[in-house]
PDB file of N, CA and C in Angstrom:
ATOM      1  N   LEU G   1     -26.016 -28.071  -8.243  1.00  0.00           N
ATOM      2  CA  LEU G   1     -25.166 -28.155  -7.005  1.00  0.00           C
ATOM      3  C   LEU G   1     -25.502 -29.145  -5.863  1.00  0.00           C
ATOM      4  N   GLN G   2     -26.610 -29.398  -6.009  1.00  0.00           N
ATOM      5  CA  GLN G   2     -26.991 -30.495  -4.881  1.00  0.00           C
ATOM      6  C   GLN G   2     -26.490 -31.935  -5.445  1.00  0.00           C
ATOM      7  N   ASN G   3     -26.439 -32.171  -6.712  1.00  0.00           N
ATOM      8  CA  ASN G   3     -25.814 -33.267  -7.165  1.00  0.00           C
ATOM      9  C   ASN G   3     -24.378 -33.555  -6.814  1.00  0.00           C
ATOM     10  N   TYR G   4     -23.707 -32.246  -6.875  1.00  0.00           N
ATOM     11  CA  TYR G   4     -22.268 -32.236  -6.495  1.00  0.00           C
ATOM     12  C   TYR G   4     -22.142 -32.539  -5.073  1.00  0.00           C
ATOM     13  N   TYR G   5     -23.027 -32.078  -4.163  1.00  0.00           N
ATOM     14  CA  TYR G   5     -22.934 -32.392  -2.818  1.00  0.00           C
ATOM     15  C   TYR G   5     -23.218 -33.725  -2.377  1.00  0.00           C
ATOM     16  N   GLU G   6     -24.172 -34.373  -3.190  1.00  0.00           N
ATOM     17  CA  GLU G   6     -24.437 -35.767  -3.041  1.00  0.00           C
ATOM     18  C   GLU G   6     -23.251 -36.550  -3.526  1.00  0.00           C
ATOM     19  N   ALA G   7     -22.478 -36.259  -4.675  1.00  0.00           N
ATOM     20  CA  ALA G   7     -21.353 -36.698  -5.022  1.00  0.00           C
ATOM     21  C   ALA G   7     -20.125 -36.930  -4.068  1.00  0.00           C
ATOM     22  N   MET G   8     -20.123 -35.618  -3.366  1.00  0.00           N
ATOM     23  CA  MET G   8     -19.002 -35.473  -2.248  1.00  0.00           C
ATOM     24  C   MET G   8     -19.341 -36.261  -1.182  1.00  0.00           C
ATOM     25  N   ARG G   9     -20.678 -36.728  -0.836  1.00  0.00           N
ATOM     26  CA  ARG G   9     -21.167 -37.500   0.256  1.00  0.00           C
ATOM     27  C   ARG G   9     -20.582 -39.027  -0.172  1.00  0.00           C
ATOM     28  N   LEU G  10     -20.732 -39.372  -1.386  1.00  0.00           N
ATOM     29  CA  LEU G  10     -20.462 -40.767  -1.813  1.00  0.00           C
ATOM     30  C   LEU G  10     -19.063 -41.033  -2.115  1.00  0.00           C
ATOM     31  N   GLU G  11     -18.386 -40.134  -2.757  1.00  0.00           N
ATOM     32  CA  GLU G  11     -17.094 -40.362  -3.237  1.00  0.00           C
ATOM     33  C   GLU G  11     -16.033 -40.372  -2.069  1.00  0.00           C
ATOM     34  N   ILE G  12     -15.100 -41.457  -2.000  1.00  0.00           N
ATOM     35  CA  ILE G  12     -14.199 -41.515  -0.996  1.00  0.00           C
ATOM     36  C   ILE G  12     -12.708 -41.192  -1.695  1.00  0.00           C
ATOM     37  N   ASP G  13     -12.547 -41.388  -2.784  1.00  0.00           N
ATOM     38  CA  ASP G  13     -11.234 -40.944  -3.281  1.00  0.00           C
ATOM     39  C   ASP G  13     -10.891 -39.590  -3.329  1.00  0.00           C
ATOM     40  N   PRO G  14      -9.833 -39.273  -2.664  1.00  0.00           N
ATOM     41  CA  PRO G  14      -9.360 -37.768  -2.555  1.00  0.00           C
ATOM     42  C   PRO G  14      -9.317 -37.029  -4.020  1.00  0.00           C
ATOM     43  N   TYR G  15      -8.623 -37.829  -4.902  1.00  0.00           N
ATOM     44  CA  TYR G  15      -8.343 -37.224  -6.190  1.00  0.00           C
ATOM     45  C   TYR G  15      -9.695 -36.888  -6.970  1.00  0.00           C
ATOM     46  N   ASP G  16     -10.523 -37.907  -6.847  1.00  0.00           N
ATOM     47  CA  ASP G  16     -11.803 -37.579  -7.497  1.00  0.00           C
ATOM     48  C   ASP G  16     -12.788 -36.478  -6.757  1.00  0.00           C
ATOM     49  N   ARG G  17     -12.599 -36.480  -5.425  1.00  0.00           N
ATOM     50  CA  ARG G  17     -13.294 -35.449  -4.470  1.00  0.00           C
ATOM     51  C   ARG G  17     -12.680 -34.104  -5.075  1.00  0.00           C
ATOM     52  N   SER G  18     -11.439 -34.020  -5.349  1.00  0.00           N
ATOM     53  CA  SER G  18     -10.766 -32.739  -5.713  1.00  0.00           C
ATOM     54  C   SER G  18     -11.495 -32.288  -6.908  1.00  0.00           C
ATOM     55  N   TYR G  19     -11.921 -32.925  -7.981  1.00  0.00           N
ATOM     56  CA  TYR G  19     -12.569 -32.432  -9.092  1.00  0.00           C
ATOM     57  C   TYR G  19     -14.004 -32.109  -8.852  1.00  0.00           C
ATOM     58  N   ILE G  20     -14.842 -32.672  -7.690  1.00  0.00           N
ATOM     59  CA  ILE G  20     -16.033 -32.505  -7.317  1.00  0.00           C
ATOM     60  C   ILE G  20     -16.102 -31.014  -6.746  1.00  0.00           C
ATOM     61  N   LEU G  21     -15.084 -30.951  -5.792  1.00  0.00           N
ATOM     62  CA  LEU G  21     -14.873 -29.516  -5.190  1.00  0.00           C
ATOM     63  C   LEU G  21     -14.622 -28.513  -6.255  1.00  0.00           C
ATOM     64  N   TYR G  22     -13.777 -28.819  -7.214  1.00  0.00           N
ATOM     65  CA  TYR G  22     -13.471 -27.823  -8.139  1.00  0.00           C
ATOM     66  C   TYR G  22     -14.677 -27.360  -8.939  1.00  0.00           C
ATOM     67  N   ASN G  23     -15.549 -28.322  -9.224  1.00  0.00           N
ATOM     68  CA  ASN G  23     -16.811 -28.159 -10.046  1.00  0.00           C
ATOM     69  C   ASN G  23     -17.822 -27.211  -9.103  1.00  0.00           C
ATOM     70  N   ILE G  24     -17.816 -27.504  -7.829  1.00  0.00           N
ATOM     71  CA  ILE G  24     -18.602 -26.718  -6.962  1.00  0.00           C
ATOM     72  C   ILE G  24     -18.187 -25.232  -7.098  1.00  0.00           C
ATOM     73  N   GLY G  25     -16.702 -25.064  -6.974  1.00  0.00           N
ATOM     74  CA  GLY G  25     -16.137 -23.832  -7.081  1.00  0.00           C
ATOM     75  C   GLY G  25     -16.678 -23.174  -8.372  1.00  0.00           C
ATOM     76  N   LEU G  26     -16.569 -23.824  -9.495  1.00  0.00           N
ATOM     77  CA  LEU G  26     -17.038 -23.287 -10.776  1.00  0.00           C
ATOM     78  C   LEU G  26     -18.528 -22.751 -10.617  1.00  0.00           C
ATOM     79  N   ILE G  27     -19.347 -23.654 -10.204  1.00  0.00           N
ATOM     80  CA  ILE G  27     -20.795 -23.031  -9.945  1.00  0.00           C
ATOM     81  C   ILE G  27     -20.747 -21.615  -9.225  1.00  0.00           C
ATOM     82  N   HIS G  28     -20.180 -21.719  -7.927  1.00  0.00           N
ATOM     83  CA  HIS G  28     -20.121 -20.479  -7.253  1.00  0.00           C
ATOM     84  C   HIS G  28     -19.603 -19.311  -8.214  1.00  0.00           C
ATOM     85  N   THR G  29     -18.431 -19.395  -8.986  1.00  0.00           N
ATOM     86  CA  THR G  29     -17.866 -18.621  -9.720  1.00  0.00           C
ATOM     87  C   THR G  29     -18.971 -18.013 -10.683  1.00  0.00           C
ATOM     88  N   SER G  30     -19.673 -18.993 -11.445  1.00  0.00           N
ATOM     89  CA  SER G  30     -20.762 -18.469 -12.227  1.00  0.00           C
ATOM     90  C   SER G  30     -21.900 -17.796 -11.592  1.00  0.00           C
ATOM     91  N   ASN G  31     -22.159 -18.044 -10.516  1.00  0.00           N
ATOM     92  CA  ASN G  31     -23.133 -17.414  -9.720  1.00  0.00           C
ATOM     93  C   ASN G  31     -22.683 -16.016  -9.046  1.00  0.00           C
ATOM     94  N   GLY G  32     -21.409 -15.666  -9.303  1.00  0.00           N
ATOM     95  CA  GLY G  32     -20.969 -14.430  -8.726  1.00  0.00           C
ATOM     96  C   GLY G  32     -20.558 -14.444  -7.498  1.00  0.00           C
ATOM     97  N   GLU G  33     -20.462 -15.665  -6.823  1.00  0.00           N
ATOM     98  CA  GLU G  33     -20.040 -15.770  -5.570  1.00  0.00           C
ATOM     99  C   GLU G  33     -18.506 -16.232  -5.361  1.00  0.00           C
ATOM    100  N   HIS G  34     -17.783 -15.280  -5.689  1.00  0.00           N
ATOM    101  CA  HIS G  34     -16.265 -15.350  -5.822  1.00  0.00           C
ATOM    102  C   HIS G  34     -15.577 -15.930  -4.629  1.00  0.00           C
ATOM    103  N   THR G  35     -15.822 -15.233  -3.557  1.00  0.00           N
ATOM    104  CA  THR G  35     -15.261 -15.788  -2.150  1.00  0.00           C
ATOM    105  C   THR G  35     -15.540 -17.097  -1.765  1.00  0.00           C
ATOM    106  N   LYS G  36     -16.878 -17.635  -2.211  1.00  0.00           N
ATOM    107  CA  LYS G  36     -17.225 -18.796  -1.814  1.00  0.00           C
ATOM    108  C   LYS G  36     -16.488 -19.836  -2.634  1.00  0.00           C
ATOM    109  N   ALA G  37     -16.313 -19.495  -4.016  1.00  0.00           N
ATOM    110  CA  ALA G  37     -15.777 -20.330  -4.916  1.00  0.00           C
ATOM    111  C   ALA G  37     -14.259 -20.546  -4.584  1.00  0.00           C
ATOM    112  N   LEU G  38     -13.565 -19.472  -4.014  1.00  0.00           N
ATOM    113  CA  LEU G  38     -12.282 -19.654  -3.658  1.00  0.00           C
ATOM    114  C   LEU G  38     -12.031 -20.755  -2.568  1.00  0.00           C
ATOM    115  N   GLU G  39     -13.005 -20.724  -1.809  1.00  0.00           N
ATOM    116  CA  GLU G  39     -13.003 -21.716  -0.616  1.00  0.00           C
ATOM    117  C   GLU G  39     -13.015 -23.156  -1.220  1.00  0.00           C
ATOM    118  N   TYR G  40     -13.722 -23.281  -2.226  1.00  0.00           N
ATOM    119  CA  TYR G  40     -14.021 -24.672  -2.829  1.00  0.00           C
ATOM    120  C   TYR G  40     -12.484 -24.902  -3.609  1.00  0.00           C
ATOM    121  N   TYR G  41     -12.031 -23.936  -4.361  1.00  0.00           N
ATOM    122  CA  TYR G  41     -10.558 -24.253  -5.109  1.00  0.00           C
ATOM    123  C   TYR G  41      -9.636 -24.520  -4.092  1.00  0.00           C
ATOM    124  N   PHE G  42      -9.695 -23.974  -3.037  1.00  0.00           N
ATOM    125  CA  PHE G  42      -8.586 -24.120  -1.952  1.00  0.00           C
ATOM    126  C   PHE G  42      -8.884 -25.653  -1.375  1.00  0.00           C
ATOM    127  N   ARG G  43     -10.005 -26.112  -1.109  1.00  0.00           N
ATOM    128  CA  ARG G  43     -10.284 -27.553  -0.697  1.00  0.00           C
ATOM    129  C   ARG G  43      -9.892 -28.425  -1.855  1.00  0.00           C
ATOM    130  N   ALA G  44     -10.137 -28.260  -2.960  1.00  0.00           N
ATOM    131  CA  ALA G  44      -9.827 -29.187  -4.162  1.00  0.00           C
ATOM    132  C   ALA G  44      -8.271 -29.486  -4.160  1.00  0.00           C
ATOM    133  N   LEU G  45      -7.723 -28.224  -4.027  1.00  0.00           N
ATOM    134  CA  LEU G  45      -6.073 -28.204  -4.045  1.00  0.00           C
ATOM    135  C   LEU G  45      -5.628 -28.947  -2.861  1.00  0.00           C
ATOM    136  N   GLU G  46      -6.179 -28.924  -1.712  1.00  0.00           N
ATOM    137  CA  GLU G  46      -5.829 -29.759  -0.532  1.00  0.00           C
ATOM    138  C   GLU G  46      -5.685 -31.259  -0.820  1.00  0.00           C
ATOM    139  N   ARG G  47      -6.699 -31.722  -1.600  1.00  0.00           N
ATOM    140  CA  ARG G  47      -6.769 -33.137  -2.107  1.00  0.00           C
ATOM    141  C   ARG G  47      -5.935 -33.428  -3.354  1.00  0.00           C
ATOM    142  N   ASN G  48      -5.645 -32.319  -4.258  1.00  0.00           N
ATOM    143  CA  ASN G  48      -4.852 -32.632  -5.480  1.00  0.00           C
ATOM    144  C   ASN G  48      -4.159 -31.335  -5.661  1.00  0.00           C
ATOM    145  N   PRO G  49      -2.993 -31.079  -5.239  1.00  0.00           N
ATOM    146  CA  PRO G  49      -2.149 -29.978  -5.376  1.00  0.00           C
ATOM    147  C   PRO G  49      -1.711 -29.811  -7.042  1.00  0.00           C
ATOM    148  N   PHE G  50      -1.947 -30.547  -7.873  1.00  0.00           N
ATOM    149  CA  PHE G  50      -1.624 -30.501  -9.283  1.00  0.00           C
ATOM    150  C   PHE G  50      -2.862 -30.401 -10.113  1.00  0.00           C
ATOM    151  N   LEU G  51      -3.741 -29.325  -9.789  1.00  0.00           N
ATOM    152  CA  LEU G  51      -4.919 -29.091 -10.440  1.00  0.00           C
ATOM    153  C   LEU G  51      -4.716 -27.802 -10.948  1.00  0.00           C
ATOM    154  N   PRO G  52      -4.069 -27.491 -12.165  1.00  0.00           N
ATOM    155  CA  PRO G  52      -3.704 -26.234 -12.652  1.00  0.00           C
ATOM    156  C   PRO G  52      -5.178 -25.351 -12.857  1.00  0.00           C
ATOM    157  N   GLN G  53      -6.274 -25.955 -13.163  1.00  0.00           N
ATOM    158  CA  GLN G  53      -7.310 -25.064 -13.493  1.00  0.00           C
ATOM    159  C   GLN G  53      -7.813 -24.620 -12.299  1.00  0.00           C
ATOM    160  N   ALA G  54      -7.560 -25.068 -11.054  1.00  0.00           N
ATOM    161  CA  ALA G  54      -8.138 -24.628  -9.695  1.00  0.00           C
ATOM    162  C   ALA G  54      -7.291 -23.231  -9.691  1.00  0.00           C
ATOM    163  N   PHE G  55      -6.026 -23.275  -9.916  1.00  0.00           N
ATOM    164  CA  PHE G  55      -5.080 -22.091  -9.531  1.00  0.00           C
ATOM    165  C   PHE G  55      -5.555 -20.817 -10.434  1.00  0.00           C
ATOM    166  N   ASN G  56      -5.953 -21.377 -11.750  1.00  0.00           N
ATOM    167  CA  ASN G  56      -6.233 -20.324 -12.746  1.00  0.00           C
ATOM    168  C   ASN G  56      -7.517 -19.693 -12.192  1.00  0.00           C
ATOM    169  N   ASN G  57      -8.362 -20.469 -11.794  1.00  0.00           N
ATOM    170  CA  ASN G  57      -9.658 -19.862 -11.495  1.00  0.00           C
ATOM    171  C   ASN G  57      -9.570 -19.064  -9.988  1.00  0.00           C
ATOM    172  N   MET G  58      -8.732 -19.608  -9.314  1.00  0.00           N
ATOM    173  CA  MET G  58      -8.452 -18.849  -8.012  1.00  0.00           C
ATOM    174  C   MET G  58      -7.827 -17.591  -8.291  1.00  0.00           C
ATOM    175  N   ALA G  59      -7.049 -17.408  -9.324  1.00  0.00           N
ATOM    176  CA  ALA G  59      -6.369 -16.122  -9.847  1.00  0.00           C
ATOM    177  C   ALA G  59      -7.585 -15.212 -10.277  1.00  0.00           C
ATOM    178  N   GLY G  60      -8.246 -15.703 -11.227  1.00  0.00           N
ATOM    179  CA  GLY G  60      -9.336 -14.882 -11.673  1.00  0.00           C
ATOM    180  C   GLY G  60     -10.416 -14.433 -10.802  1.00  0.00           C
ATOM    181  N   ASP G  61     -10.760 -15.297  -9.792  1.00  0.00           N
ATOM    182  CA  ASP G  61     -11.717 -15.019  -8.686  1.00  0.00           C
ATOM    183  C   ASP G  61     -11.148 -14.018  -7.866  1.00  0.00           C
ATOM    184  N   SER G  62      -9.798 -14.171  -7.318  1.00  0.00           N
ATOM    185  CA  SER G  62      -9.065 -13.165  -6.457  1.00  0.00           C
ATOM    186  C   SER G  62      -9.097 -11.874  -7.001  1.00  0.00           C
ATOM    187  N   GLU G  63      -8.787 -11.608  -8.535  1.00  0.00           N
ATOM    188  CA  GLU G  63      -8.686 -10.381  -9.206  1.00  0.00           C
ATOM    189  C   GLU G  63     -10.191  -9.771  -9.117  1.00  0.00           C
ATOM    190  N   ILE G  64     -11.355 -10.659  -9.397  1.00  0.00           N
ATOM    191  CA  ILE G  64     -12.813 -10.133  -9.501  1.00  0.00           C
ATOM    192  C   ILE G  64     -13.148  -9.676  -8.033  1.00  0.00           C
ATOM    193  N   ALA G  65     -12.739 -10.608  -7.112  1.00  0.00           N
ATOM    194  CA  ALA G  65     -13.321 -10.265  -5.837  1.00  0.00           C
ATOM    195  C   ALA G  65     -12.493  -8.994  -5.130  1.00  0.00           C
ATOM    196  N   GLU G  66     -11.356  -8.650  -5.881  1.00  0.00           N
ATOM    197  CA  GLU G  66     -10.260  -7.662  -5.426  1.00  0.00           C
ATOM    198  C   GLU G  66      -9.931  -7.966  -3.915  1.00  0.00           C
ATOM    199  N   ALA G  67      -9.792  -9.289  -3.713  1.00  0.00           N
ATOM    200  CA  ALA G  67      -9.533  -9.669  -2.292  1.00  0.00           C
ATOM    201  C   ALA G  67      -7.991  -9.831  -2.093  1.00  0.00           C
ATOM    202  N   TRP G  68      -7.384 -10.389  -3.095  1.00  0.00           N
ATOM    203  CA  TRP G  68      -5.812 -10.587  -2.765  1.00  0.00           C
ATOM    204  C   TRP G  68      -5.301 -10.558  -4.106  1.00  0.00           C
ATOM    205  N   SER G  69      -5.083  -9.386  -4.761  1.00  0.00           N
ATOM    206  CA  SER G  69      -4.532  -9.122  -6.072  1.00  0.00           C
ATOM    207  C   SER G  69      -3.053  -9.613  -6.098  1.00  0.00           C
ATOM    208  N   ASP G  70      -2.274  -9.458  -5.103  1.00  0.00           N
ATOM    209  CA  ASP G  70      -0.932  -9.987  -5.097  1.00  0.00           C
ATOM    210  C   ASP G  70      -1.019 -11.576  -5.045  1.00  0.00           C
ATOM    211  N   GLN G  71      -1.870 -12.137  -4.242  1.00  0.00           N
ATOM    212  CA  GLN G  71      -2.051 -13.477  -4.236  1.00  0.00           C
ATOM    213  C   GLN G  71      -2.639 -13.937  -5.396  1.00  0.00           C
ATOM    214  N   ALA G  72      -3.357 -13.434  -6.063  1.00  0.00           N
ATOM    215  CA  ALA G  72      -3.890 -13.700  -7.469  1.00  0.00           C
ATOM    216  C   ALA G  72      -2.660 -14.114  -8.413  1.00  0.00           C
ATOM    217  N   ALA G  73      -1.766 -13.124  -8.347  1.00  0.00           N
ATOM    218  CA  ALA G  73      -0.488 -13.314  -9.273  1.00  0.00           C
ATOM    219  C   ALA G  73       0.281 -14.608  -8.831  1.00  0.00           C
ATOM    220  N   GLU G  74       0.197 -14.923  -7.640  1.00  0.00           N
ATOM    221  CA  GLU G  74       0.945 -16.211  -7.268  1.00  0.00           C
ATOM    222  C   GLU G  74       0.190 -17.317  -7.738  1.00  0.00           C
ATOM    223  N   TYR G  75      -1.238 -17.226  -7.774  1.00  0.00           N
ATOM    224  CA  TYR G  75      -2.020 -18.554  -8.369  1.00  0.00           C
ATOM    225  C   TYR G  75      -1.592 -18.563  -9.734  1.00  0.00           C
ATOM    226  N   TRP G  76      -1.501 -17.621 -10.506  1.00  0.00           N
ATOM    227  CA  TRP G  76      -1.200 -17.564 -11.915  1.00  0.00           C
ATOM    228  C   TRP G  76       0.126 -18.299 -12.075  1.00  0.00           C
ATOM    229  N   LYS G  77       0.968 -17.905 -11.295  1.00  0.00           N
ATOM    230  CA  LYS G  77       2.443 -18.475 -11.482  1.00  0.00           C
ATOM    231  C   LYS G  77       2.223 -19.894 -11.226  1.00  0.00           C
ATOM    232  N   GLN G  78       1.720 -20.320 -10.049  1.00  0.00           N
ATOM    233  CA  GLN G  78       1.560 -21.776  -9.772  1.00  0.00           C
ATOM    234  C   GLN G  78       0.893 -22.536 -10.877  1.00  0.00           C
ATOM    235  N   ALA G  79      -0.118 -21.930 -11.500  1.00  0.00           N
ATOM    236  CA  ALA G  79      -0.784 -22.713 -12.530  1.00  0.00           C
ATOM    237  C   ALA G  79       0.080 -22.708 -13.736  1.00  0.00           C
ATOM    238  N   ILE G  80       0.719 -21.879 -14.020  1.00  0.00           N
ATOM    239  CA  ILE G  80       1.783 -21.727 -15.194  1.00  0.00           C
ATOM    240  C   ILE G  80       2.771 -22.830 -14.938  1.00  0.00           C
ATOM    241  N   ALA G  81       3.359 -22.841 -13.581  1.00  0.00           N
ATOM    242  CA  ALA G  81       4.399 -23.802 -13.267  1.00  0.00           C
ATOM    243  C   ALA G  81       4.040 -25.281 -13.424  1.00  0.00           C
ATOM    244  N   LEU G  82       2.633 -25.523 -13.273  1.00  0.00           N
ATOM    245  CA  LEU G  82       2.212 -26.834 -13.246  1.00  0.00           C
ATOM    246  C   LEU G  82       1.937 -27.275 -14.792  1.00  0.00           C
ATOM    247  N   THR G  83       1.790 -26.394 -15.661  1.00  0.00           N
ATOM    248  CA  THR G  83       1.541 -26.648 -17.101  1.00  0.00           C
ATOM    249  C   THR G  83       2.282 -25.415 -17.825  1.00  0.00           C
ATOM    250  N   PRO G  84       3.524 -25.532 -17.832  1.00  0.00           N
ATOM    251  CA  PRO G  84       4.379 -24.665 -18.603  1.00  0.00           C
ATOM    252  C   PRO G  84       4.056 -24.290 -20.098  1.00  0.00           C
ATOM    253  N   GLY G  85       3.535 -25.455 -20.628  1.00  0.00           N
ATOM    254  CA  GLY G  85       3.229 -25.352 -22.196  1.00  0.00           C
ATOM    255  C   GLY G  85       1.857 -24.712 -22.309  1.00  0.00           C
ATOM    256  N   ASN G  86       1.196 -24.343 -21.359  1.00  0.00           N
ATOM    257  CA  ASN G  86      -0.159 -23.796 -21.543  1.00  0.00           C
ATOM    258  C   ASN G  86       0.079 -22.180 -21.789  1.00  0.00           C
ATOM    259  N   TYR G  87       0.389 -21.690 -23.065  1.00  0.00           N
ATOM    260  CA  TYR G  87       0.597 -20.456 -23.261  1.00  0.00           C
ATOM    261  C   TYR G  87      -0.628 -19.444 -23.100  1.00  0.00           C
ATOM    262  N   ILE G  88      -1.731 -20.182 -23.110  1.00  0.00           N
ATOM    263  CA  ILE G  88      -2.929 -19.359 -23.250  1.00  0.00           C
ATOM    264  C   ILE G  88      -3.069 -18.733 -21.636  1.00  0.00           C
ATOM    265  N   GLU G  89      -2.672 -19.729 -20.595  1.00  0.00           N
ATOM    266  CA  GLU G  89      -2.788 -19.292 -19.211  1.00  0.00           C
ATOM    267  C   GLU G  89      -1.642 -18.136 -18.961  1.00  0.00           C
ATOM    268  N   ALA G  90      -0.549 -18.219 -19.357  1.00  0.00           N
ATOM    269  CA  ALA G  90       0.450 -17.421 -19.274  1.00  0.00           C
ATOM    270  C   ALA G  90      -0.071 -15.950 -19.987  1.00  0.00           C
ATOM    271  N   HIS G  91      -0.560 -16.164 -21.077  1.00  0.00           N
ATOM    272  CA  HIS G  91      -1.218 -14.775 -21.794  1.00  0.00           C
ATOM    273  C   HIS G  91      -2.263 -14.174 -20.891  1.00  0.00           C
ATOM    274  N   ASN G  92      -3.218 -14.982 -20.285  1.00  0.00           N
ATOM    275  CA  ASN G  92      -4.124 -14.430 -19.436  1.00  0.00           C
ATOM    276  C   ASN G  92      -3.413 -13.767 -18.124  1.00  0.00           C
ATOM    277  N   TRP G  93      -2.559 -14.514 -17.635  1.00  0.00           N
ATOM    278  CA  TRP G  93      -1.984 -13.865 -16.316  1.00  0.00           C
ATOM    279  C   TRP G  93      -1.268 -12.599 -16.894  1.00  0.00           C
ATOM    280  N   LEU G  94      -0.656 -12.391 -17.890  1.00  0.00           N
ATOM    281  CA  LEU G  94      -0.018 -11.201 -18.320  1.00  0.00           C
ATOM    282  C   LEU G  94      -0.947 -10.088 -18.546  1.00  0.00           C
ATOM    283  N   LYS G  95      -2.206 -10.490 -19.237  1.00  0.00           N
ATOM    284  CA  LYS G  95      -3.195  -9.509 -19.552  1.00  0.00           C
ATOM    285  C   LYS G  95      -3.782  -9.022 -18.306  1.00  0.00           C
ATOM    286  N   ILE G  96      -4.199  -9.871 -17.514  1.00  0.00           N
ATOM    287  CA  ILE G  96      -5.030  -9.521 -16.188  1.00  0.00           C
ATOM    288  C   ILE G  96      -4.237  -8.616 -15.349  1.00  0.00           C
ATOM    289  N   THR G  97      -2.993  -9.298 -15.038  1.00  0.00           N
ATOM    290  CA  THR G  97      -2.265  -8.534 -13.926  1.00  0.00           C
ATOM    291  C   THR G  97      -1.432  -7.392 -14.429  1.00  0.00           C
ATOM    292  N   ARG G  98      -1.202  -7.220 -15.869  1.00  0.00           N
ATOM    293  CA  ARG G  98      -0.335  -6.517 -16.304  1.00  0.00           C
ATOM    294  C   ARG G  98       1.032  -6.480 -15.787  1.00  0.00           C
ATOM    295  N   ARG G  99       1.615  -7.732 -15.515  1.00  0.00           N
ATOM    296  CA  ARG G  99       3.030  -7.903 -15.078  1.00  0.00           C
ATOM    297  C   ARG G  99       3.620  -8.491 -16.056  1.00  0.00           C
ATOM    298  N   PHE G 100       4.946  -8.314 -16.094  1.00  0.00           N
ATOM    299  CA  PHE G 100       5.948  -8.745 -17.221  1.00  0.00           C
ATOM    300  C   PHE G 100       7.004  -9.510 -16.566  1.00  0.00           C
ATOM    301  N   GLU G 101       6.756 -10.493 -15.860  1.00  0.00           N
ATOM    302  CA  GLU G 101       7.887 -11.118 -15.132  1.00  0.00           C
ATOM    303  C   GLU G 101       8.294 -12.454 -15.743  1.00  0.00           C
TER     304      GLU G 101
END
């Protein structure tokens, strides 16, 4: 985690910073810190709105944290819109939310 914080300090390119923030979010997710992970995914998307994996993880973390289940569905939809050929993500969304839209 400290290495990613150091990378954030050194990196100036917003696109590259988005991936660093995304990876910090992944670490927080794996540590069970879902609300903190969401913050980093939001920050990553501020710099790179075309990061479908951040939307995927935000949806999953929202469901796990039970913070924003309706918002989680919106994140899944945004991720699928960015990568419509990614049927695995569509399947995950249907499976987790039990919505058939």
